[in-house]
PDB file of C-alpha atoms in Angstrom:
ATOM      1  CA  MET A   1     -29.776 243.507 111.277  1.00  0.00           C
ATOM      2  CA  THR A   2     -33.565 243.719 111.574  1.00  0.00           C
ATOM      3  CA  THR A   3     -35.306 246.093 109.213  1.00  0.00           C
ATOM      4  CA  VAL A   4     -38.045 248.172 110.875  1.00  0.00           C
ATOM      5  CA  ALA A   5     -41.069 248.929 108.699  1.00  0.00           C
ATOM      6  CA  THR A   6     -41.763 252.629 108.146  1.00  0.00           C
ATOM      7  CA  THR A   7     -45.245 253.686 109.212  1.00  0.00           C
ATOM      8  CA  THR A   8     -47.502 255.857 107.027  1.00  0.00           C
ATOM      9  CA  ASP A   9     -49.727 256.701 109.967  1.00  0.00           C
ATOM     10  CA  ARG A  10     -49.130 260.307 111.000  1.00  0.00           C
ATOM     11  CA  LEU A  11     -49.981 259.705 114.681  1.00  0.00           C
ATOM     12  CA  PHE A  12     -47.764 256.670 114.983  1.00  0.00           C
ATOM     13  CA  ALA A  13     -45.051 258.541 113.078  1.00  0.00           C
ATOM     14  CA  SER A  14     -45.227 261.219 115.780  1.00  0.00           C
ATOM     15  CA  VAL A  15     -44.840 258.589 118.499  1.00  0.00           C
ATOM     16  CA  GLU A  16     -41.797 257.211 116.679  1.00  0.00           C
ATOM     17  CA  ARG A  17     -40.319 260.746 116.502  1.00  0.00           C
ATOM     18  CA  LEU A  18     -40.828 261.219 120.262  1.00  0.00           C
ATOM     19  CA  GLN A  19     -39.370 257.804 120.978  1.00  0.00           C
ATOM     20  CA  GLY A  20     -36.284 258.644 118.975  1.00  0.00           C
ATOM     21  CA  THR A  21     -33.350 256.385 119.813  1.00  0.00           C
ATOM     22  CA  THR A  22     -34.789 255.307 123.145  1.00  0.00           C
ATOM     23  CA  PRO A  23     -35.249 251.529 123.195  1.00  0.00           C
ATOM     24  CA  TRP A  24     -38.832 250.401 123.172  1.00  0.00           C
ATOM     25  CA  GLY A  25     -38.094 247.609 125.650  1.00  0.00           C
ATOM     26  CA  ARG A  26     -41.119 245.763 127.072  1.00  0.00           C
ATOM     27  CA  VAL A  27     -44.250 247.293 125.497  1.00  0.00           C
ATOM     28  CA  LEU A  28     -47.904 247.300 126.586  1.00  0.00           C
ATOM     29  CA  ASP A  29     -50.649 248.070 124.085  1.00  0.00           C
ATOM     30  CA  ALA A  30     -53.308 248.916 126.725  1.00  0.00           C
ATOM     31  CA  GLY A  31     -56.262 249.000 124.357  1.00  0.00           C
ATOM     32  CA  THR A  32     -55.199 247.007 121.330  1.00  0.00           C
ATOM     33  CA  GLY A  33     -56.709 246.766 117.902  1.00  0.00           C
ATOM     34  CA  GLU A  34     -55.456 245.579 114.571  1.00  0.00           C
ATOM     35  CA  HIS A  35     -53.944 248.954 113.641  1.00  0.00           C
ATOM     36  CA  SER A  36     -51.931 249.470 116.794  1.00  0.00           C
ATOM     37  CA  LEU A  37     -50.959 245.800 117.264  1.00  0.00           C
ATOM     38  CA  ARG A  38     -49.687 245.482 113.692  1.00  0.00           C
ATOM     39  CA  TRP A  39     -47.639 248.713 114.061  1.00  0.00           C
ATOM     40  CA  LEU A  40     -46.161 247.707 117.403  1.00  0.00           C
ATOM     41  CA  SER A  41     -45.397 244.170 116.155  1.00  0.00           C
ATOM     42  CA  GLU A  42     -43.161 245.820 113.564  1.00  0.00           C
ATOM     43  CA  ARG A  43     -41.170 247.855 116.173  1.00  0.00           C
ATOM     44  CA  PRO A  44     -37.990 246.465 117.752  1.00  0.00           C
ATOM     45  CA  THR A  45     -39.541 245.563 121.122  1.00  0.00           C
ATOM     46  CA  GLU A  46     -38.241 243.082 123.657  1.00  0.00           C
ATOM     47  CA  ALA A  47     -41.701 241.765 124.301  1.00  0.00           C
ATOM     48  CA  LEU A  48     -45.218 242.943 123.621  1.00  0.00           C
ATOM     49  CA  ALA A  49     -48.371 242.595 125.754  1.00  0.00           C
ATOM     50  CA  ALA A  50     -51.639 243.602 124.106  1.00  0.00           C
ATOM     51  CA  VAL A  51     -54.900 243.905 126.057  1.00  0.00           C
ATOM     52  CA  THR A  52     -58.432 243.904 124.704  1.00  0.00           C
ATOM     53  CA  ALA A  53     -61.739 243.560 126.568  1.00  0.00           C
ATOM     54  CA  SER A  54     -63.367 241.975 123.480  1.00  0.00           C
ATOM     55  CA  GLU A  55     -63.083 238.277 122.895  1.00  0.00           C
ATOM     56  CA  ALA A  56     -64.215 238.784 119.321  1.00  0.00           C
ATOM     57  CA  MET A  57     -61.388 241.329 118.810  1.00  0.00           C
ATOM     58  CA  ALA A  58     -58.881 238.942 120.272  1.00  0.00           C
ATOM     59  CA  ARG A  59     -59.971 236.075 117.942  1.00  0.00           C
ATOM     60  CA  GLY A  60     -59.621 238.368 114.936  1.00  0.00           C
ATOM     61  CA  LEU A  61     -56.200 239.630 115.999  1.00  0.00           C
ATOM     62  CA  ARG A  62     -54.838 236.122 116.494  1.00  0.00           C
ATOM     63  CA  GLU A  63     -55.756 235.348 112.892  1.00  0.00           C
ATOM     64  CA  LYS A  64     -54.464 238.615 111.387  1.00  0.00           C
ATOM     65  CA  VAL A  65     -51.392 239.671 113.322  1.00  0.00           C
ATOM     66  CA  PRO A  66     -48.509 237.233 113.776  1.00  0.00           C
ATOM     67  CA  LEU A  67     -46.848 237.485 117.185  1.00  0.00           C
ATOM     68  CA  ARG A  68     -43.590 236.140 118.620  1.00  0.00           C
ATOM     69  CA  PRO A  69     -43.346 233.540 121.387  1.00  0.00           C
ATOM     70  CA  GLN A  70     -42.574 236.258 123.946  1.00  0.00           C
ATOM     71  CA  ASP A  71     -45.614 238.326 123.007  1.00  0.00           C
ATOM     72  CA  ARG A  72     -49.028 238.025 124.647  1.00  0.00           C
ATOM     73  CA  LEU A  73     -52.587 238.863 123.605  1.00  0.00           C
ATOM     74  CA  ILE A  74     -54.662 239.228 126.735  1.00  0.00           C
ATOM     75  CA  ILE A  75     -58.455 239.410 127.129  1.00  0.00           C
ATOM     76  CA  GLY A  76     -59.106 241.599 130.144  1.00  0.00           C
ATOM     77  CA  ASN A  77     -60.730 244.708 131.570  1.00  0.00           C
ATOM     78  CA  TRP A  78     -58.854 247.461 133.377  1.00  0.00           C
ATOM     79  CA  THR A  79     -61.458 247.385 136.177  1.00  0.00           C
ATOM     80  CA  ASP A  80     -59.830 244.064 137.175  1.00  0.00           C
ATOM     81  CA  PRO A  81     -57.109 244.802 139.722  1.00  0.00           C
ATOM     82  CA  THR A  82     -55.315 241.534 138.968  1.00  0.00           C
ATOM     83  CA  LEU A  83     -54.839 242.338 135.292  1.00  0.00           C
ATOM     84  CA  LEU A  84     -51.023 242.545 134.753  1.00  0.00           C
ATOM     85  CA  ALA A  85     -50.586 243.118 138.515  1.00  0.00           C
ATOM     86  CA  GLY A  86     -46.963 243.601 139.551  1.00  0.00           C
ATOM     87  CA  GLU A  87     -45.731 243.986 135.930  1.00  0.00           C
ATOM     88  CA  THR A  88     -44.109 247.099 134.442  1.00  0.00           C
ATOM     89  CA  PHE A  89     -43.441 248.161 130.845  1.00  0.00           C
ATOM     90  CA  ASP A  90     -40.905 250.485 129.397  1.00  0.00           C
ATOM     91  CA  THR A  91     -43.381 251.827 126.882  1.00  0.00           C
ATOM     92  CA  VAL A  92     -47.142 251.923 127.088  1.00  0.00           C
ATOM     93  CA  LEU A  93     -49.547 252.879 124.312  1.00  0.00           C
ATOM     94  CA  ALA A  94     -53.149 253.933 124.994  1.00  0.00           C
ATOM     95  CA  ASP A  95     -54.434 254.287 121.439  1.00  0.00           C
ATOM     96  CA  TYR A  96     -58.019 255.530 121.487  1.00  0.00           C
ATOM     97  CA  LEU A  97     -58.424 253.649 124.784  1.00  0.00           C
ATOM     98  CA  LEU A  98     -59.857 256.551 126.808  1.00  0.00           C
ATOM     99  CA  GLY A  99     -62.804 256.965 124.416  1.00  0.00           C
ATOM    100  CA  ALA A 100     -63.478 253.230 124.340  1.00  0.00           C
ATOM    101  CA  VAL A 101     -63.682 252.840 128.072  1.00  0.00           C
ATOM    102  CA  ASP A 102     -67.394 253.683 128.293  1.00  0.00           C
ATOM    103  CA  GLY A 103     -68.169 250.782 125.986  1.00  0.00           C
ATOM    104  CA  PHE A 104     -66.555 248.205 128.333  1.00  0.00           C
ATOM    105  CA  ALA A 105     -66.194 249.917 131.812  1.00  0.00           C
ATOM    106  CA  PRO A 106     -68.732 252.703 132.154  1.00  0.00           C
ATOM    107  CA  TYR A 107     -67.718 255.604 134.394  1.00  0.00           C
ATOM    108  CA  PHE A 108     -64.182 254.275 134.831  1.00  0.00           C
ATOM    109  CA  GLN A 109     -62.606 257.010 132.739  1.00  0.00           C
ATOM    110  CA  ASP A 110     -61.310 259.023 135.723  1.00  0.00           C
ATOM    111  CA  GLN A 111     -59.623 255.871 137.022  1.00  0.00           C
ATOM    112  CA  LEU A 112     -57.994 254.763 133.814  1.00  0.00           C
ATOM    113  CA  PHE A 113     -54.731 256.674 134.095  1.00  0.00           C
ATOM    114  CA  PRO A 114     -54.245 255.902 137.879  1.00  0.00           C
ATOM    115  CA  ARG A 115     -54.836 252.313 136.912  1.00  0.00           C
ATOM    116  CA  LEU A 116     -52.129 252.393 134.243  1.00  0.00           C
ATOM    117  CA  ARG A 117     -49.600 254.431 136.206  1.00  0.00           C
ATOM    118  CA  PRO A 118     -47.980 251.575 138.130  1.00  0.00           C
ATOM    119  CA  LEU A 119     -47.456 249.675 134.865  1.00  0.00           C
ATOM    120  CA  VAL A 120     -45.524 252.534 133.228  1.00  0.00           C
ATOM    121  CA  ARG A 121     -41.771 252.390 133.808  1.00  0.00           C
ATOM    122  CA  HIS A 122     -40.731 255.096 131.387  1.00  0.00           C
ATOM    123  CA  ARG A 123     -43.271 256.448 128.838  1.00  0.00           C
ATOM    124  CA  LEU A 124     -46.994 256.486 128.118  1.00  0.00           C
ATOM    125  CA  TYR A 125     -48.272 257.554 124.742  1.00  0.00           C
ATOM    126  CA  THR A 126     -51.954 258.484 124.691  1.00  0.00           C
ATOM    127  CA  ILE A 127     -53.860 259.002 121.422  1.00  0.00           C
ATOM    128  CA  GLY A 128     -57.468 260.131 121.462  1.00  0.00           C
ATOM    129  CA  LEU A 129     -60.250 261.765 119.530  1.00  0.00           C
ATOM    130  CA  ALA A 130     -61.684 265.141 120.550  1.00  0.00           C
ATOM    131  CA  PRO A 131     -65.451 265.154 120.963  1.00  0.00           C
ATOM    132  CA  TYR A 132     -67.372 266.198 117.823  1.00  0.00           C
ATOM    133  CA  PRO A 133     -68.771 269.756 118.024  1.00  0.00           C
ATOM    134  CA  ASP A 134     -72.487 270.275 118.319  1.00  0.00           C
ATOM    135  CA  VAL A 135     -72.531 272.413 115.115  1.00  0.00           C
ATOM    136  CA  ALA A 136     -70.383 271.947 112.036  1.00  0.00           C
ATOM    137  CA  GLU A 137     -68.543 274.772 110.293  1.00  0.00           C
ATOM    138  CA  ASP A 138     -69.255 273.501 106.734  1.00  0.00           C
ATOM    139  CA  GLU A 139     -71.329 271.100 104.741  1.00  0.00           C
ATOM    140  CA  GLY A 140     -68.859 268.284 104.932  1.00  0.00           C
ATOM    141  CA  GLY A 141     -68.645 268.609 108.703  1.00  0.00           C
ATOM    142  CA  ALA A 142     -72.455 268.572 108.927  1.00  0.00           C
ATOM    143  CA  LEU A 143     -72.500 265.214 107.050  1.00  0.00           C
ATOM    144  CA  ILE A 144     -69.947 263.764 109.469  1.00  0.00           C
ATOM    145  CA  LEU A 145     -72.039 264.894 112.430  1.00  0.00           C
ATOM    146  CA  GLU A 146     -75.182 263.337 110.878  1.00  0.00           C
ATOM    147  CA  LEU A 147     -73.234 260.090 110.318  1.00  0.00           C
ATOM    148  CA  ALA A 148     -72.073 260.114 113.948  1.00  0.00           C
ATOM    149  CA  ARG A 149     -75.619 260.574 115.181  1.00  0.00           C
ATOM    150  CA  LEU A 150     -76.836 257.761 112.974  1.00  0.00           C
ATOM    151  CA  ARG A 151     -74.104 255.446 114.241  1.00  0.00           C
ATOM    152  CA  ASP A 152     -74.795 256.281 117.882  1.00  0.00           C
ATOM    153  CA  ALA A 153     -78.539 255.893 117.362  1.00  0.00           C
ATOM    154  CA  CYS A 154     -78.012 252.402 115.969  1.00  0.00           C
ATOM    155  CA  ILE A 155     -75.737 251.473 118.853  1.00  0.00           C
ATOM    156  CA  LEU A 156     -78.188 252.726 121.513  1.00  0.00           C
ATOM    157  CA  LEU A 157     -81.174 251.065 119.822  1.00  0.00           C
ATOM    158  CA  ALA A 158     -79.199 247.845 119.849  1.00  0.00           C
ATOM    159  CA  LYS A 159     -78.903 248.341 123.674  1.00  0.00           C
ATOM    160  CA  HIS A 160     -75.135 248.642 123.394  1.00  0.00           C
ATOM    161  CA  ARG A 161     -72.973 251.512 124.766  1.00  0.00           C
ATOM    162  CA  CYS A 162     -71.420 254.262 122.672  1.00  0.00           C
ATOM    163  CA  TYR A 163     -67.851 255.387 123.060  1.00  0.00           C
ATOM    164  CA  ARG A 164     -67.324 258.683 124.824  1.00  0.00           C
ATOM    165  CA  GLU A 165     -64.449 260.970 123.811  1.00  0.00           C
ATOM    166  CA  TYR A 166     -62.744 263.583 125.967  1.00  0.00           C
ATOM    167  CA  PRO A 167     -60.957 266.869 125.004  1.00  0.00           C
ATOM    168  CA  LEU A 168     -57.198 267.324 125.199  1.00  0.00           C
ATOM    169  CA  ASP A 169     -57.265 269.546 128.293  1.00  0.00           C
ATOM    170  CA  TRP A 170     -59.384 267.028 130.232  1.00  0.00           C
ATOM    171  CA  THR A 171     -56.958 264.262 129.306  1.00  0.00           C
ATOM    172  CA  CYS A 172     -53.864 266.268 130.324  1.00  0.00           C
ATOM    173  CA  ARG A 173     -55.417 267.203 133.647  1.00  0.00           C
ATOM    174  CA  HIS A 174     -56.217 263.606 134.511  1.00  0.00           C
ATOM    175  CA  LEU A 175     -52.764 262.410 133.362  1.00  0.00           C
ATOM    176  CA  GLU A 176     -51.134 264.872 135.758  1.00  0.00           C
ATOM    177  CA  ARG A 177     -53.520 263.918 138.624  1.00  0.00           C
ATOM    178  CA  ALA A 178     -52.489 260.301 138.094  1.00  0.00           C
ATOM    179  CA  GLY A 179     -48.847 261.201 138.615  1.00  0.00           C
ATOM    180  CA  PHE A 180     -47.683 261.544 135.005  1.00  0.00           C
ATOM    181  CA  THR A 181     -45.674 264.444 133.651  1.00  0.00           C
ATOM    182  CA  VAL A 182     -47.061 265.636 130.346  1.00  0.00           C
ATOM    183  CA  GLU A 183     -44.007 266.437 128.209  1.00  0.00           C
ATOM    184  CA  ASP A 184     -45.787 267.030 124.907  1.00  0.00           C
ATOM    185  CA  ALA A 185     -49.409 267.408 123.778  1.00  0.00           C
ATOM    186  CA  TRP A 186     -50.986 268.569 120.579  1.00  0.00           C
ATOM    187  CA  SER A 187     -54.036 268.306 118.298  1.00  0.00           C
ATOM    188  CA  THR A 188     -54.057 267.596 114.596  1.00  0.00           C
ATOM    189  CA  PRO A 189     -56.978 267.692 112.158  1.00  0.00           C
ATOM    190  CA  ILE A 190     -58.414 264.528 110.648  1.00  0.00           C
ATOM    191  CA  VAL A 191     -59.483 264.220 107.042  1.00  0.00           C
ATOM    192  CA  TYR A 192     -62.359 261.712 106.791  1.00  0.00           C
ATOM    193  CA  ARG A 193     -62.246 259.740 103.591  1.00  0.00           C
ATOM    194  CA  GLU A 194     -64.327 256.962 102.038  1.00  0.00           C
ATOM    195  CA  ARG A 195     -62.829 254.220 104.253  1.00  0.00           C
ATOM    196  CA  PHE A 196     -64.043 256.016 107.388  1.00  0.00           C
ATOM    197  CA  ILE A 197     -67.547 256.615 105.992  1.00  0.00           C
ATOM    198  CA  THR A 198     -67.808 252.971 104.963  1.00  0.00           C
ATOM    199  CA  GLY A 199     -66.578 251.838 108.346  1.00  0.00           C
ATOM    200  CA  GLN A 200     -69.139 253.876 110.235  1.00  0.00           C
ATOM    201  CA  LEU A 201     -71.967 252.574 108.047  1.00  0.00           C
ATOM    202  CA  ARG A 202     -70.787 249.024 108.664  1.00  0.00           C
ATOM    203  CA  VAL A 203     -71.096 249.689 112.391  1.00  0.00           C
ATOM    204  CA  CYS A 204     -74.690 250.783 111.805  1.00  0.00           C
ATOM    205  CA  GLU A 205     -75.361 247.671 109.731  1.00  0.00           C
ATOM    206  CA  SER A 206     -73.847 245.392 112.377  1.00  0.00           C
ATOM    207  CA  LYS A 207     -76.319 246.672 114.948  1.00  0.00           C
ATOM    208  CA  LEU A 208     -79.503 246.100 112.913  1.00  0.00           C
ATOM    209  CA  GLY A 209     -79.887 242.484 113.993  1.00  0.00           C
ATOM    210  CA  TYR A 210     -80.084 243.585 117.682  1.00  0.00           C
ATOM    211  CA  LEU A 211     -83.008 245.975 117.125  1.00  0.00           C
ATOM    212  CA  SER A 212     -86.191 244.726 118.700  1.00  0.00           C
ATOM    213  CA  ASP A 213     -88.393 246.946 116.504  1.00  0.00           C
ATOM    214  CA  LYS A 214     -87.638 245.848 112.915  1.00  0.00           C
ATOM    215  CA  ALA A 215     -89.774 248.619 111.535  1.00  0.00           C
ATOM    216  CA  LEU A 216     -87.091 251.097 112.509  1.00  0.00           C
TER     217      LEU A 216
END
């Protein structure tokens, strides 16, 4: 009997609760990263296909996350109509994929869910981040907003594209327009800790080499 690792991630734990006793079957991680791929690799799936548009991400994942012979790590962009054409999956995860689209396929957001719909045989789980408010309610929130502006400024000055997040109601509307039935949807607060702050500052640092004006 295979022992399934218990996740400590609240969002993935919610997905596991919704999945219940339904078999995972063939699974697609439509916008993979180390966090989601590692979690899915520990679930009792028949086969796992993980898609990323980043070659650097794919190289890192191959080194960090062991996969089985039946699993695939695919470099591709959802604007490509041949990507996984004709395939279907019992379970599809879009973990922060919607917000990342603008970084790899600008203005494709409204086509993302119609693009995924033919691939979904049973269930699609979508996880996203609500857009930050323009004004914070407290001092801690104000610091997070300042950090987000610094990060985005560094990305733009490096001539790269920022991610663009969408609110829950926008996401639900476009899921339904794509032919999905939204069975459950909710929002949960995020507590940003040192790891998040450090990660955002590392993003800023990684963009410095691309700046043409070193005086900035």
